[in-house]
One Martini backbone bead per residue (centre of mass of N, CA, C, O) as a GRO file, in nm:
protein
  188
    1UNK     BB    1   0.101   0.036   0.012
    2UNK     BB    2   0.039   0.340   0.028
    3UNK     BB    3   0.131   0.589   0.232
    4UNK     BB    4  -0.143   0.781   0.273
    5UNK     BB    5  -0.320   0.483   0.365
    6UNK     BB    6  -0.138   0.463   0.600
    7UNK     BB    7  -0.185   0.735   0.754
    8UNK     BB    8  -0.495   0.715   0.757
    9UNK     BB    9  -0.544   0.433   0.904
   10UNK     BB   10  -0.290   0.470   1.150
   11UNK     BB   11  -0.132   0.695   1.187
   12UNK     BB   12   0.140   0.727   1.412
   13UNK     BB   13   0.141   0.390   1.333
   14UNK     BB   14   0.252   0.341   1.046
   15UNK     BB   15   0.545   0.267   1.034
   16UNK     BB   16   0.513   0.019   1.220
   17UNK     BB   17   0.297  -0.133   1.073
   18UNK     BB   18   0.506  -0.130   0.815
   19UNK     BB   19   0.725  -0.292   0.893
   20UNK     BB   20   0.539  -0.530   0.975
   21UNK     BB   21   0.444  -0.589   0.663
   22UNK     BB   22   0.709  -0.585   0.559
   23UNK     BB   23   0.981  -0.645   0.659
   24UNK     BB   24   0.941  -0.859   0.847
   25UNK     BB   25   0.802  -1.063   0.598
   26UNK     BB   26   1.092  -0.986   0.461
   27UNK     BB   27   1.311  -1.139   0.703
   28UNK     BB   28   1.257  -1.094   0.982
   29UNK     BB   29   1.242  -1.064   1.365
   30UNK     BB   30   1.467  -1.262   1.395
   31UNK     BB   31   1.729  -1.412   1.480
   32UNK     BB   32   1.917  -1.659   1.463
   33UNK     BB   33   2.051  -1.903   1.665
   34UNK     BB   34   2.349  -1.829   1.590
   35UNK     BB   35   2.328  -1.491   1.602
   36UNK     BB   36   2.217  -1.501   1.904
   37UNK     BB   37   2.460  -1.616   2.027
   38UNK     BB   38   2.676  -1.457   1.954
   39UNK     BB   39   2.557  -1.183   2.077
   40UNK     BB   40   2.561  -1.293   2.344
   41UNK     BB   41   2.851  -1.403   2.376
   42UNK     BB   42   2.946  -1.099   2.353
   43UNK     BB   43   2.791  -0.954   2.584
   44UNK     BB   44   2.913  -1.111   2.806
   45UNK     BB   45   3.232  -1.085   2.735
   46UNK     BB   46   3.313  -0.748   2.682
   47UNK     BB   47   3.414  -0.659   2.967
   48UNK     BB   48   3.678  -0.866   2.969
   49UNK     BB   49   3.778  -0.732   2.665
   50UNK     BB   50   3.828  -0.455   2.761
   51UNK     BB   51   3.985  -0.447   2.983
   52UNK     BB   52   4.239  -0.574   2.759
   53UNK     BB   53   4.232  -0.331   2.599
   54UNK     BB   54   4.302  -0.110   2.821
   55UNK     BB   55   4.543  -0.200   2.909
   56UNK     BB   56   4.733  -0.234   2.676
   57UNK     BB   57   4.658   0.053   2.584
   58UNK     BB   58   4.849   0.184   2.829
   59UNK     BB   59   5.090   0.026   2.792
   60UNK     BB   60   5.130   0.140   2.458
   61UNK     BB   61   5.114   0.446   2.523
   62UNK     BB   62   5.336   0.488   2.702
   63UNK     BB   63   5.568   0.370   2.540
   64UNK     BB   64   5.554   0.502   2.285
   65UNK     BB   65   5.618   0.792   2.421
   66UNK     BB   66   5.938   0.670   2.483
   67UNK     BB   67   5.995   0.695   2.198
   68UNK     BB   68   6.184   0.860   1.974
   69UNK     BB   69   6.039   0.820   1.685
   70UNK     BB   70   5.790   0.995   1.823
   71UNK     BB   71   5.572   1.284   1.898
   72UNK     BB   72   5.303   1.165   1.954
   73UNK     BB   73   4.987   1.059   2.193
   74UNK     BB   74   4.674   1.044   2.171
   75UNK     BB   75   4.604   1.001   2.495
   76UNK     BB   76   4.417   1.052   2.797
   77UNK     BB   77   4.561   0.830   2.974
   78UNK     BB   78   4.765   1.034   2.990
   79UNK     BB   79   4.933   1.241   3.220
   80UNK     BB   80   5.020   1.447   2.932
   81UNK     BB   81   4.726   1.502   2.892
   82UNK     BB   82   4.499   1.801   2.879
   83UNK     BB   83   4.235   1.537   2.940
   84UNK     BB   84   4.314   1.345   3.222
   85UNK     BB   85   4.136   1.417   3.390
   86UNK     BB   86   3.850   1.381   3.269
   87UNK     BB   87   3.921   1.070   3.205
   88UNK     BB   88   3.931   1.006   3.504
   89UNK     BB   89   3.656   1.097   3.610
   90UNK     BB   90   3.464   0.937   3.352
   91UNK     BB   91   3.667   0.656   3.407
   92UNK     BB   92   3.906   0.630   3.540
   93UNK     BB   93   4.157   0.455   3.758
   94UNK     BB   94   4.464   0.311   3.767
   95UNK     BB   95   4.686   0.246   3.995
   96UNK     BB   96   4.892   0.455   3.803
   97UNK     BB   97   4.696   0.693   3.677
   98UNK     BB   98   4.564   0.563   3.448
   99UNK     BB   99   4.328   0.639   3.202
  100UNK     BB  100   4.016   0.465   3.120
  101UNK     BB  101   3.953   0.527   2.745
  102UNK     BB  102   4.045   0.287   2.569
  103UNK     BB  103   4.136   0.130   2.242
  104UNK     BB  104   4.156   0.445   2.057
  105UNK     BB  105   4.469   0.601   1.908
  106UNK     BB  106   4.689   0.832   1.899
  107UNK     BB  107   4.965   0.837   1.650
  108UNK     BB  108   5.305   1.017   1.593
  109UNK     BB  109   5.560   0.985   1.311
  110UNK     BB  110   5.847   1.057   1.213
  111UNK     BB  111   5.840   1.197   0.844
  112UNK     BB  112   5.582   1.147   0.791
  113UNK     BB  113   5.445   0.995   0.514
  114UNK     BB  114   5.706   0.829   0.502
  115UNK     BB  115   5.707   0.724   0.792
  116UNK     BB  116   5.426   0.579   0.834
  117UNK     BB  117   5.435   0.397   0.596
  118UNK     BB  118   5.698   0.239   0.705
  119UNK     BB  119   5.570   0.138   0.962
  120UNK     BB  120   5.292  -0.005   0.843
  121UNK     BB  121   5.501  -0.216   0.682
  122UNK     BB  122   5.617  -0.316   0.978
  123UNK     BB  123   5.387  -0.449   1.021
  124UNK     BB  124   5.221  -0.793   1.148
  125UNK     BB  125   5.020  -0.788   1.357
  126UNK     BB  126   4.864  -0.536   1.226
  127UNK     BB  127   4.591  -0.407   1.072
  128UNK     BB  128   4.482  -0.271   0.784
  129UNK     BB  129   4.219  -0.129   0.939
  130UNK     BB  130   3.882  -0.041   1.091
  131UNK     BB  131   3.830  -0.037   1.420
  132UNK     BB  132   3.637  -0.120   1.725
  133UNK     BB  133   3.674  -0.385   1.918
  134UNK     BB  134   3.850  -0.582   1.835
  135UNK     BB  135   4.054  -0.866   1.858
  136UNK     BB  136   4.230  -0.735   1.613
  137UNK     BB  137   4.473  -0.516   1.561
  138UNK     BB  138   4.514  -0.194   1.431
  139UNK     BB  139   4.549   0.014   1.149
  140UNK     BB  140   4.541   0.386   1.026
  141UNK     BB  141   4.564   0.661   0.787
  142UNK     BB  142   4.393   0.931   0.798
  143UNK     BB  143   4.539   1.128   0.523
  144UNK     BB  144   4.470   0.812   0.324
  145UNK     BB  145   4.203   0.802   0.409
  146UNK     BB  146   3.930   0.938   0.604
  147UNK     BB  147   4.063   1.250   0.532
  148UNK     BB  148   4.153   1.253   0.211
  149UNK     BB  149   3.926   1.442   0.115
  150UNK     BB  150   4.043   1.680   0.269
  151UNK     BB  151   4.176   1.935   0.321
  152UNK     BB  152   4.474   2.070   0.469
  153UNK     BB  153   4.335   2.304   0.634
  154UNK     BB  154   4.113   2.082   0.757
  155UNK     BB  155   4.356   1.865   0.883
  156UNK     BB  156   4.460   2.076   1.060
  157UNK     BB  157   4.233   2.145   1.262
  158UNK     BB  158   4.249   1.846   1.348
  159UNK     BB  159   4.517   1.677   1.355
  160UNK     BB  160   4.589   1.599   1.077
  161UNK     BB  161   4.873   1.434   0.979
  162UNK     BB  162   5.122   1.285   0.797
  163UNK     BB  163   5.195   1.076   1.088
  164UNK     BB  164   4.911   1.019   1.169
  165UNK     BB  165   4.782   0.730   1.349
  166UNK     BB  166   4.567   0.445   1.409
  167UNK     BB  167   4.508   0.284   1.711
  168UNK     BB  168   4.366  -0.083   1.789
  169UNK     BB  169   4.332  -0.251   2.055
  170UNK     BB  170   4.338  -0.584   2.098
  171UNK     BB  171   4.388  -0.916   2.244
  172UNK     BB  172   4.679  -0.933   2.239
  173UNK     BB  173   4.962  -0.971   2.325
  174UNK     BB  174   5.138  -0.636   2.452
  175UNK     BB  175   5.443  -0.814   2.394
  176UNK     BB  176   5.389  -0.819   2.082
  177UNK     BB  177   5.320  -0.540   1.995
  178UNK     BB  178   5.567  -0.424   2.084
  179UNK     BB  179   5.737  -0.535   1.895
  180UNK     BB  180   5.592  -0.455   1.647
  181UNK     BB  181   5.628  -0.164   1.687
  182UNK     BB  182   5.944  -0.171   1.719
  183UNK     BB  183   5.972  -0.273   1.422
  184UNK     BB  184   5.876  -0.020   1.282
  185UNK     BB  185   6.030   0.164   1.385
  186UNK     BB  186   6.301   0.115   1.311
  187UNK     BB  187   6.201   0.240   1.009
  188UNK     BB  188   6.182   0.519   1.060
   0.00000   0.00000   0.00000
């Protein structure tokens, strides 16, 4: 039906009424049962998931920090960060004072474009694509991927430069992790 007689004749209830009529009749209103256990038990599992995220994520955001090869490491998780208080009040801290804000930042690497490059090509451990919350661990170039399209006056008031990678840190041991990471500085 169109939609003028589905308003007609449902009023407020109209678009509900269509998608039961049209969606559920044509795709089904329930997960398969195999769909329904995964999304279970990842909700189940999510809290212990990331955990192992943050801890993780500040461990390899410290040591970043301390590496000469690095420019700056964009964690507010650090307390170098001039949104450490904020973060450290909204998430909470970990025994170390470092603040438990997720698992995914930016890091900048010396050399720009070329540097950047160097380092993506020396990992083998991090995938190459974007992603918040996977089992593994990711880099992406933001101003040759998500931001390549803006203007350079438009990423750089982003903060955008073309050394600075973005790191999802997934449930990988995180002393592989800087292995890995180690690997790539040396290249840069």
């Amino acid at each position: 039906p169109g939609v003028a007689p589905m308003l007609e004749r449902f009023g407020r209830g109209a678009y509900a009424r269509a998608v039961r009529e049209s969606v559920v009749n044509d795709i089904g209103p329930t997960l398969s049962p195999l769909h329904g256990f995964l999304l279970h038990q990842g909700m189940e599992t999510l809290s212990l998931r990331m955990e192992r995220h943050v801890d993780s994520s500040i461990r390899i955001a410290a040591w970043l920090e301390q590496q000469p090869e690095v420019e700056s490491v964009d964690y507010a998780g650090l307390p170098s960060n001039p949104l450490h208080g904020l973060a450290v009040r909204d998430y909470g801290a970990d025994a170390n004072g470092y603040g438990r804000t997720g698992s995914v930042f930016g890091v900048t690497v010396r050399g720009g474009l070329d540097g950047a490059r160097a380092f993506v090509n020396g990992l083998r451990v991090f995938s190459r694509m974007t992603g918040i919350g996977d089992t593994r661990s990711m880099v992406i170039h933001p101003g040759t991927s998500t931001h390549g399209t803006f203007p350079p006056e438009i990423n750089e008031r982003l903060g955008v430069t073309p050394g600075l990678l973005r790191l999802s840190i997934g449930l990988e041991s995180a002393d592989d992790l800087i292995r890995d990471l180690r690997a790539a500085l040396d290249r840069v």
